[in-house]
Amino acid sequence: MVGQALIFVALAGLLSSAIYLLLTLIAALRFRLASSENSACDYGDMLLPAVTLLKPLHGSEPLLEENLESFFRQDYPMFEIIFGARSGNDPALSVVDTLQRKYPEVKTSVVLSGEPAFHNAKVDALGKMTAVAAYRYLVITDSDVRVATDFLRHVVSPLLDPSVGLVTCIYRGVPTGGLWSTLEALGMSVEMSSGVIVAELLEGMKFALGPAMGTRKDVLAGLGGIEALGAYCADDFVLGQLTHAAGRKVVLSRHVVDHVALNRSARVSLLHQVRWMKSTRFSRPLGHLGSVMTFAMPFGALGLGAGLATGRPALGLGLLSLAVLNRIVLSLITGWGVVRDPRSLWFCWLYPARDILGFLLWCASLVGSEIVWRGERYQLQAGGKMTRKCGAAGSTPESEAAGARRHS
């Protein structure tokens, strides 16, 4: 009886993952069709507004100079870049100085935010950067993001519609070397991107993705300023949620950016991903709980075990094979078909292993409510808010990684 029940669970999970795969295919076709019809570049230079790029920094990182340089090279009529750092001895500022001398025609400035007033230090820095922004249109991007030269045209154009309050982008993962960085990057390109396009298909965009977002000052003012996000861990998700609740559209751009997977060691990479999943659990608990049914490999492995236990090895192998095929196809549809990540083609055979890892990370995210972020311990609360716990985190994998990046 137990073996039969396990086979039933495996079949149910494989059916749900097959439905998810079908939804991903529909969403991918919709995404590519909209990409081919994208009119972002139809606006002449005279119609495109001046833009302020907000770029928070936090130490040295792999590929940092290439990432930052891609913003200096934007094909856009008028923009400025404001870099934010907590102190003047942040090593990332030396990279900024090099690029400022290389591109003297680009208007840039640096804001030193000091010790944060909010639990979310990034939001604190963004608030101080926004206060000195010269232009109404704002584009916020992370330091580990690299973009094409037409990025600003694609992100800003939808904001010319007053009903649009926020534009965001999906991303393809870029590994920095090693198995764990490759697996994390595959998760960005496939697992994350498929979840986003399916969510857009089923209910429209009600959230944003932090690596790249565009908005206007009037939108932020209507939400109480960007400082309203200061108590939240997943500030990007909350910004999209509040924008949608205020009656403005959140638009998923058809422009895909590169997002660098910085973590090369297993320990740091896994803890980083668990932290992200844990914040998702507190920001949207039902969605996070239901996401377990989008995995395929755990149910294929369960089917194999149940088949062997009940004397039906052929059935078990068949169920496992269906799961492997499902994940390879998902990697091809989303990783290549949507975000055009060549590694999703080359390593599609590896994605079933990434699916098992994703499931294990999901399980780990269900345990506890504490996270470590930038060397500080925080307690997550309902709705995604966080409070700082007394005392520093000490030597943590995350702080060790930050130290390694600073000396890379």
Coordinates of C-alpha atoms in Angstrom, one line a residue:
M1 CA 0.0 0.0 0.0
V2 CA 2.8 2.4 0.8
G3 CA 4.5 1.7 -2.4
Q4 CA 1.3 2.3 -4.4
A5 CA 0.8 5.6 -2.6
L6 CA 4.3 6.7 -3.4
I7 CA 3.8 5.9 -7.1
F8 CA 0.6 7.9 -7.0
V9 CA 2.4 10.9 -5.4
A10 CA 5.2 10.6 -8.1
L11 CA 2.6 10.5 -10.9
A12 CA 0.8 13.6 -9.5
G13 CA 4.1 15.5 -9.2
L14 CA 5.1 14.5 -12.7
L15 CA 1.7 15.5 -14.1
S16 CA 1.9 18.9 -12.3
S17 CA 5.4 19.5 -13.7
A18 CA 4.3 18.5 -17.2
I19 CA 1.4 21.1 -16.9
Y20 CA 4.0 23.6 -15.8
L21 CA 6.2 22.8 -18.8
L22 CA 3.2 23.3 -21.1
L23 CA 2.5 26.7 -19.5
T24 CA 6.1 27.6 -19.8
L25 CA 6.0 26.8 -23.5
I26 CA 3.0 29.0 -24.1
A27 CA 4.5 31.8 -22.0
A28 CA 7.8 31.5 -23.9
L29 CA 6.1 31.7 -27.3
R30 CA 4.2 34.7 -26.1
F31 CA 7.4 36.3 -24.8
R32 CA 9.2 35.8 -28.1
L33 CA 6.3 37.1 -30.2
A34 CA 6.2 40.2 -28.1
S35 CA 9.9 40.6 -28.4
S36 CA 9.7 40.6 -32.2
E37 CA 7.0 43.3 -32.0
N38 CA 8.8 45.4 -29.4
S39 CA 8.7 49.0 -30.4
A40 CA 11.1 50.3 -27.7
C41 CA 13.4 51.8 -30.3
D42 CA 10.6 53.4 -32.4
Y43 CA 10.9 56.6 -30.3
G44 CA 13.3 59.2 -31.7
D45 CA 16.0 60.7 -29.5
M46 CA 13.9 63.9 -29.2
L47 CA 11.1 61.9 -27.5
L48 CA 13.2 60.0 -25.0
P49 CA 13.5 61.7 -21.6
A50 CA 16.7 62.2 -19.7
V51 CA 17.3 59.4 -17.2
T52 CA 19.2 58.9 -13.9
L53 CA 20.8 55.5 -13.5
L54 CA 21.1 54.5 -9.8
K55 CA 23.9 52.0 -9.2
P56 CA 24.5 50.8 -5.6
L57 CA 27.9 49.3 -4.9
H58 CA 29.3 47.0 -2.3
G59 CA 32.9 45.9 -2.6
S60 CA 34.8 44.4 -5.5
E61 CA 33.2 41.6 -7.5
P62 CA 34.1 39.3 -10.4
L63 CA 33.5 41.1 -13.7
L64 CA 32.6 44.3 -11.9
E65 CA 34.4 46.6 -14.4
E66 CA 32.8 44.9 -17.4
N67 CA 29.4 45.2 -15.8
L68 CA 29.7 48.9 -14.9
E69 CA 31.2 49.7 -18.3
S70 CA 28.2 48.4 -20.1
F71 CA 26.2 51.3 -18.5
F72 CA 28.7 53.9 -19.6
R73 CA 28.3 52.6 -23.2
Q74 CA 24.5 53.2 -23.4
D75 CA 23.1 54.4 -26.8
Y76 CA 20.8 56.9 -25.2
P77 CA 20.6 60.7 -25.8
M78 CA 20.9 62.0 -22.2
F79 CA 21.6 60.1 -18.9
E80 CA 23.6 60.3 -15.7
I81 CA 24.9 57.6 -13.5
I82 CA 24.9 58.0 -9.7
F83 CA 27.0 55.4 -7.8
G84 CA 26.3 54.7 -4.2
A85 CA 28.7 53.3 -1.6
R86 CA 28.6 53.2 2.1
S87 CA 32.1 54.7 2.5
G88 CA 34.8 56.3 0.4
N89 CA 37.1 53.3 0.9
D90 CA 34.8 50.9 -0.9
P91 CA 37.1 49.1 -3.5
A92 CA 34.4 49.3 -6.1
L93 CA 35.0 53.1 -6.3
S94 CA 38.4 52.6 -7.8
V95 CA 36.7 50.8 -10.7
V96 CA 34.3 53.7 -11.0
D97 CA 37.2 56.1 -11.1
T98 CA 38.9 54.2 -13.9
L99 CA 35.6 54.3 -16.0
Q100 CA 35.1 58.0 -15.3
R101 CA 38.4 58.7 -16.8
K102 CA 37.8 56.4 -19.7
Y103 CA 34.3 58.0 -20.4
P104 CA 34.6 61.6 -19.4
E105 CA 31.6 62.5 -21.6
V106 CA 29.3 60.5 -19.3
K107 CA 27.8 62.5 -16.4
T108 CA 28.5 60.6 -13.2
S109 CA 28.6 61.2 -9.4
V110 CA 29.1 59.3 -6.2
V111 CA 26.9 59.3 -3.1
L112 CA 28.4 58.1 0.2
S113 CA 25.4 56.8 2.2
G114 CA 27.2 56.1 5.5
E115 CA 25.6 53.8 8.1
P116 CA 22.1 52.8 7.0
A117 CA 19.1 54.1 8.7
F118 CA 17.0 51.1 7.6
H119 CA 17.5 47.4 7.9
N120 CA 17.8 47.2 4.1
A121 CA 21.0 49.1 3.4
K122 CA 20.4 49.1 -0.3
V123 CA 17.2 50.9 0.1
D124 CA 18.8 53.4 2.4
A125 CA 21.5 54.1 -0.2
L126 CA 18.9 54.4 -3.0
G127 CA 16.9 56.9 -1.0
K128 CA 20.0 59.2 -0.7
M129 CA 20.9 58.7 -4.4
T130 CA 17.3 59.5 -5.5
A131 CA 17.4 62.7 -3.5
V132 CA 20.2 64.1 -5.7
A133 CA 19.0 62.6 -9.0
A134 CA 18.7 65.3 -11.7
Y135 CA 16.0 63.6 -13.7
R136 CA 12.5 62.3 -13.2
Y137 CA 13.0 58.9 -14.8
L138 CA 15.0 56.5 -12.7
V139 CA 16.6 53.1 -13.6
I140 CA 17.9 51.0 -10.7
T141 CA 20.3 48.1 -11.4
D142 CA 22.6 45.9 -9.3
S143 CA 26.3 46.0 -9.6
D144 CA 26.4 42.4 -10.8
V145 CA 24.3 43.2 -13.9
R146 CA 25.6 43.7 -17.5
V147 CA 23.4 45.1 -20.3
A148 CA 23.4 45.7 -24.0
T149 CA 23.8 49.2 -25.4
D150 CA 20.1 49.6 -26.1
F151 CA 19.0 48.7 -22.5
L152 CA 17.9 52.1 -21.5
R153 CA 15.8 52.6 -24.6
H154 CA 13.9 49.3 -23.9
V155 CA 13.4 50.0 -20.2
V156 CA 12.5 53.7 -20.4
S157 CA 10.1 53.6 -23.4
P158 CA 7.2 51.9 -21.6
L159 CA 7.4 54.5 -18.8
L160 CA 6.3 57.2 -21.3
D161 CA 2.8 55.7 -20.8
P162 CA 1.5 57.4 -17.6
S163 CA -0.4 54.2 -16.6
V164 CA 2.9 52.3 -16.4
G165 CA 4.6 52.7 -13.0
L166 CA 7.4 50.1 -13.1
V167 CA 9.4 48.2 -15.8
T168 CA 11.5 45.2 -14.9
C169 CA 13.6 42.6 -16.8
I170 CA 14.3 38.9 -16.6
Y171 CA 17.9 37.8 -16.8
R172 CA 20.3 35.1 -17.9
G173 CA 22.8 33.8 -15.4
V174 CA 26.5 34.3 -16.1
P175 CA 28.8 32.0 -14.2
T176 CA 32.2 33.1 -12.9
G177 CA 33.9 29.7 -12.8
G178 CA 33.3 26.4 -11.2
L179 CA 30.4 23.9 -10.8
W180 CA 28.5 25.8 -8.2
S181 CA 28.5 29.1 -10.0
T182 CA 27.4 27.3 -13.2
L183 CA 24.5 25.6 -11.3
E184 CA 23.4 28.9 -9.8
A185 CA 23.6 30.6 -13.2
L186 CA 21.5 27.8 -14.7
G187 CA 18.9 28.3 -12.0
M188 CA 18.7 32.1 -12.9
S189 CA 18.3 31.4 -16.6
V190 CA 15.8 28.5 -16.3
E191 CA 14.1 28.2 -13.0
M192 CA 13.8 31.9 -12.2
S193 CA 12.9 33.0 -15.8
S194 CA 10.3 30.2 -16.3
G195 CA 8.6 31.2 -13.0
V196 CA 8.4 34.8 -14.0
I197 CA 7.0 34.3 -17.5
V198 CA 4.4 31.8 -16.3
A199 CA 3.4 34.2 -13.5
E200 CA 3.0 37.0 -16.1
L201 CA 0.9 34.6 -18.3
L202 CA -1.4 33.6 -15.5
E203 CA -1.9 36.8 -13.6
G204 CA 0.1 39.6 -15.1
M205 CA 3.1 41.3 -13.4
K206 CA 2.5 42.1 -9.7
F207 CA 6.1 42.1 -8.7
A208 CA 9.5 43.3 -9.9
L209 CA 13.0 41.8 -10.3
G210 CA 15.7 43.7 -8.4
P211 CA 18.6 43.3 -10.9
A212 CA 17.0 45.9 -13.3
M213 CA 14.0 48.1 -12.7
G214 CA 12.8 51.4 -14.2
T215 CA 10.3 53.9 -12.7
R216 CA 9.6 57.6 -12.2
K217 CA 9.9 59.9 -9.2
D218 CA 6.2 60.6 -9.1
V219 CA 5.5 56.8 -8.8
L220 CA 7.9 56.5 -5.9
A221 CA 6.4 59.6 -4.2
G222 CA 2.9 58.1 -4.5
L223 CA 4.1 55.0 -2.6
G224 CA 5.6 57.1 0.2
G225 CA 9.1 57.3 -1.3
I226 CA 11.6 54.5 -1.9
E227 CA 12.2 54.6 1.9
A228 CA 8.9 52.8 2.3
L229 CA 10.8 49.6 1.3
G230 CA 13.4 50.0 4.0
A231 CA 12.1 47.4 6.3
Y232 CA 11.8 44.6 3.7
C233 CA 14.2 42.0 2.5
A234 CA 12.7 41.5 -0.9
D235 CA 12.4 45.2 -1.7
D236 CA 12.0 44.5 -5.4
F237 CA 9.0 42.3 -4.9
V238 CA 7.4 44.8 -2.5
L239 CA 8.0 47.7 -4.9
G240 CA 6.2 45.8 -7.7
Q241 CA 3.4 44.8 -5.3
L242 CA 2.9 48.4 -4.1
T243 CA 3.0 49.8 -7.6
H244 CA 0.3 47.3 -8.8
A245 CA -1.8 48.0 -5.7
A246 CA -1.6 51.7 -6.5
G247 CA -3.3 51.1 -9.8
R248 CA -0.3 51.3 -12.1
K249 CA 1.0 48.7 -14.5
V250 CA 4.1 46.7 -13.9
V251 CA 5.6 45.8 -17.3
L252 CA 8.0 42.9 -18.0
S253 CA 10.4 44.2 -20.6
R254 CA 11.3 41.9 -23.4
H255 CA 14.9 43.0 -23.0
V256 CA 17.0 40.4 -21.2
V257 CA 20.0 41.4 -19.0
D258 CA 23.0 39.4 -17.8
H259 CA 23.2 38.6 -14.1
V260 CA 26.5 37.4 -12.8
A261 CA 26.5 34.4 -10.4
L262 CA 29.2 35.7 -8.0
N263 CA 29.4 32.7 -5.7
R264 CA 32.0 30.1 -6.6
S265 CA 32.1 27.9 -3.5
A266 CA 29.4 25.4 -2.6
R267 CA 28.9 26.8 0.9
V268 CA 28.4 30.4 -0.1
S269 CA 26.3 29.7 -3.2
L270 CA 23.9 27.4 -1.4
L271 CA 23.4 29.8 1.6
H272 CA 22.9 32.7 -0.8
Q273 CA 20.1 30.8 -2.6
V274 CA 18.5 29.6 0.6
R275 CA 18.4 33.2 1.8
W276 CA 16.7 34.3 -1.4
M277 CA 14.2 31.4 -1.2
K278 CA 13.5 32.1 2.5
S279 CA 12.7 35.8 1.7
T280 CA 10.3 34.5 -1.0
R281 CA 8.7 32.2 1.5
F282 CA 7.9 35.2 3.8
S283 CA 7.0 37.6 0.9
R284 CA 4.5 35.3 -0.8
P285 CA 4.0 32.1 1.4
L286 CA 1.3 30.4 -0.7
G287 CA 3.2 30.8 -4.0
H288 CA 6.4 29.6 -2.4
L289 CA 4.7 26.6 -0.9
G290 CA 3.0 25.7 -4.2
S291 CA 6.2 26.0 -6.2
V292 CA 7.2 22.6 -5.1
M293 CA 4.8 21.2 -7.7
T294 CA 6.9 22.8 -10.5
F295 CA 9.9 20.5 -9.8
A296 CA 10.1 17.2 -11.7
M297 CA 13.2 15.4 -10.7
P298 CA 12.2 14.8 -7.0
F299 CA 9.0 13.1 -8.2
G300 CA 10.9 11.1 -10.8
A301 CA 13.4 9.9 -8.1
L302 CA 10.4 9.0 -5.9
G303 CA 8.9 7.1 -8.7
L304 CA 12.1 5.2 -9.3
G305 CA 12.4 4.3 -5.6
A306 CA 8.7 3.2 -5.4
G307 CA 9.0 1.2 -8.6
L308 CA 12.0 -0.7 -7.3
A309 CA 10.3 -1.2 -3.9
T310 CA 7.2 -2.7 -5.5
G311 CA 9.0 -4.9 -7.9
R312 CA 8.3 -2.8 -11.0
P313 CA 11.7 -1.4 -12.0
A314 CA 10.6 -0.7 -15.5
L315 CA 7.9 1.7 -14.3
G316 CA 10.3 3.4 -11.9
L317 CA 12.9 3.9 -14.7
G318 CA 10.1 5.2 -16.9
L319 CA 9.0 7.8 -14.4
L320 CA 12.6 8.9 -13.8
S321 CA 13.1 9.2 -17.6
L322 CA 10.0 11.4 -17.9
A323 CA 11.4 13.7 -15.2
V324 CA 14.8 14.0 -16.9
L325 CA 13.2 14.7 -20.3
N326 CA 10.9 17.3 -18.7
R327 CA 13.8 19.2 -17.2
I328 CA 16.0 19.1 -20.4
V329 CA 13.1 20.5 -22.4
L330 CA 12.5 23.2 -19.8
S331 CA 16.2 24.2 -20.0
L332 CA 15.9 24.5 -23.8
I333 CA 12.6 26.3 -23.8
T334 CA 13.4 28.9 -21.2
G335 CA 17.1 29.0 -21.0
W336 CA 17.6 29.2 -24.8
G337 CA 14.2 30.1 -26.2
V338 CA 13.5 33.0 -23.8
V339 CA 16.7 34.4 -22.4
R340 CA 19.1 33.1 -25.1
D341 CA 21.6 31.6 -22.7
P342 CA 23.9 29.4 -24.7
R343 CA 24.9 27.5 -21.5
S344 CA 21.3 26.3 -21.3
L345 CA 22.0 24.5 -24.6
W346 CA 25.4 23.2 -23.8
F347 CA 24.5 22.1 -20.2
C348 CA 20.8 21.1 -20.7
W349 CA 21.9 17.6 -19.6
L350 CA 23.0 19.1 -16.3
Y351 CA 19.7 20.9 -15.6
P352 CA 18.0 17.8 -14.1
A353 CA 20.7 17.9 -11.4
R354 CA 20.0 21.6 -10.9
D355 CA 16.3 20.7 -10.5
I356 CA 17.2 18.4 -7.6
L357 CA 19.3 21.1 -6.1
G358 CA 16.5 23.6 -6.4
F359 CA 14.2 21.2 -4.6
L360 CA 16.7 20.7 -1.7
L361 CA 17.1 24.5 -1.4
W362 CA 13.3 24.8 -1.3
C363 CA 13.2 22.3 1.5
A364 CA 16.0 24.2 3.4
S365 CA 14.1 27.5 3.0
L366 CA 11.2 26.1 5.0
V367 CA 13.4 25.8 8.1
G368 CA 13.8 28.8 10.4
S369 CA 13.3 32.6 9.9
E370 CA 16.8 33.9 10.3
I371 CA 19.1 35.1 7.4
V372 CA 22.6 36.5 7.2
W373 CA 23.0 39.5 4.9
R374 CA 26.2 41.5 4.5
G375 CA 27.6 40.1 7.8
E376 CA 24.4 41.0 9.8
R377 CA 21.8 38.6 11.2
Y378 CA 18.2 39.4 10.5
Q379 CA 14.9 37.9 11.5
L380 CA 12.3 37.6 8.8
Q381 CA 8.6 38.4 9.6
A382 CA 5.3 38.0 8.0
G383 CA 5.0 40.0 4.8
G384 CA 8.8 39.9 4.2
K385 CA 9.8 42.5 6.8
M386 CA 13.0 42.0 8.6
T387 CA 14.5 43.1 11.9
R388 CA 18.2 43.1 12.8
K389 CA 19.2 40.8 15.6
C390 CA 21.6 42.0 18.2
G391 CA 25.3 41.3 17.5
A392 CA 27.1 40.8 14.2
A393 CA 27.0 37.5 12.4
G394 CA 30.8 37.0 12.9
S395 CA 32.6 34.8 10.3
T396 CA 29.9 33.7 8.0
P397 CA 30.1 32.2 4.5
E398 CA 28.6 35.4 3.2
S399 CA 31.1 37.6 4.9
E400 CA 33.9 35.3 3.8
A401 CA 32.7 35.6 0.2
A402 CA 32.6 39.4 0.5
G403 CA 36.1 39.4 1.8
A404 CA 37.3 37.2 -1.1
R405 CA 35.7 39.5 -3.6
R406 CA 37.3 42.5 -2.1
H407 CA 40.7 40.9 -2.5
S408 CA 40.1 39.4 -6.0

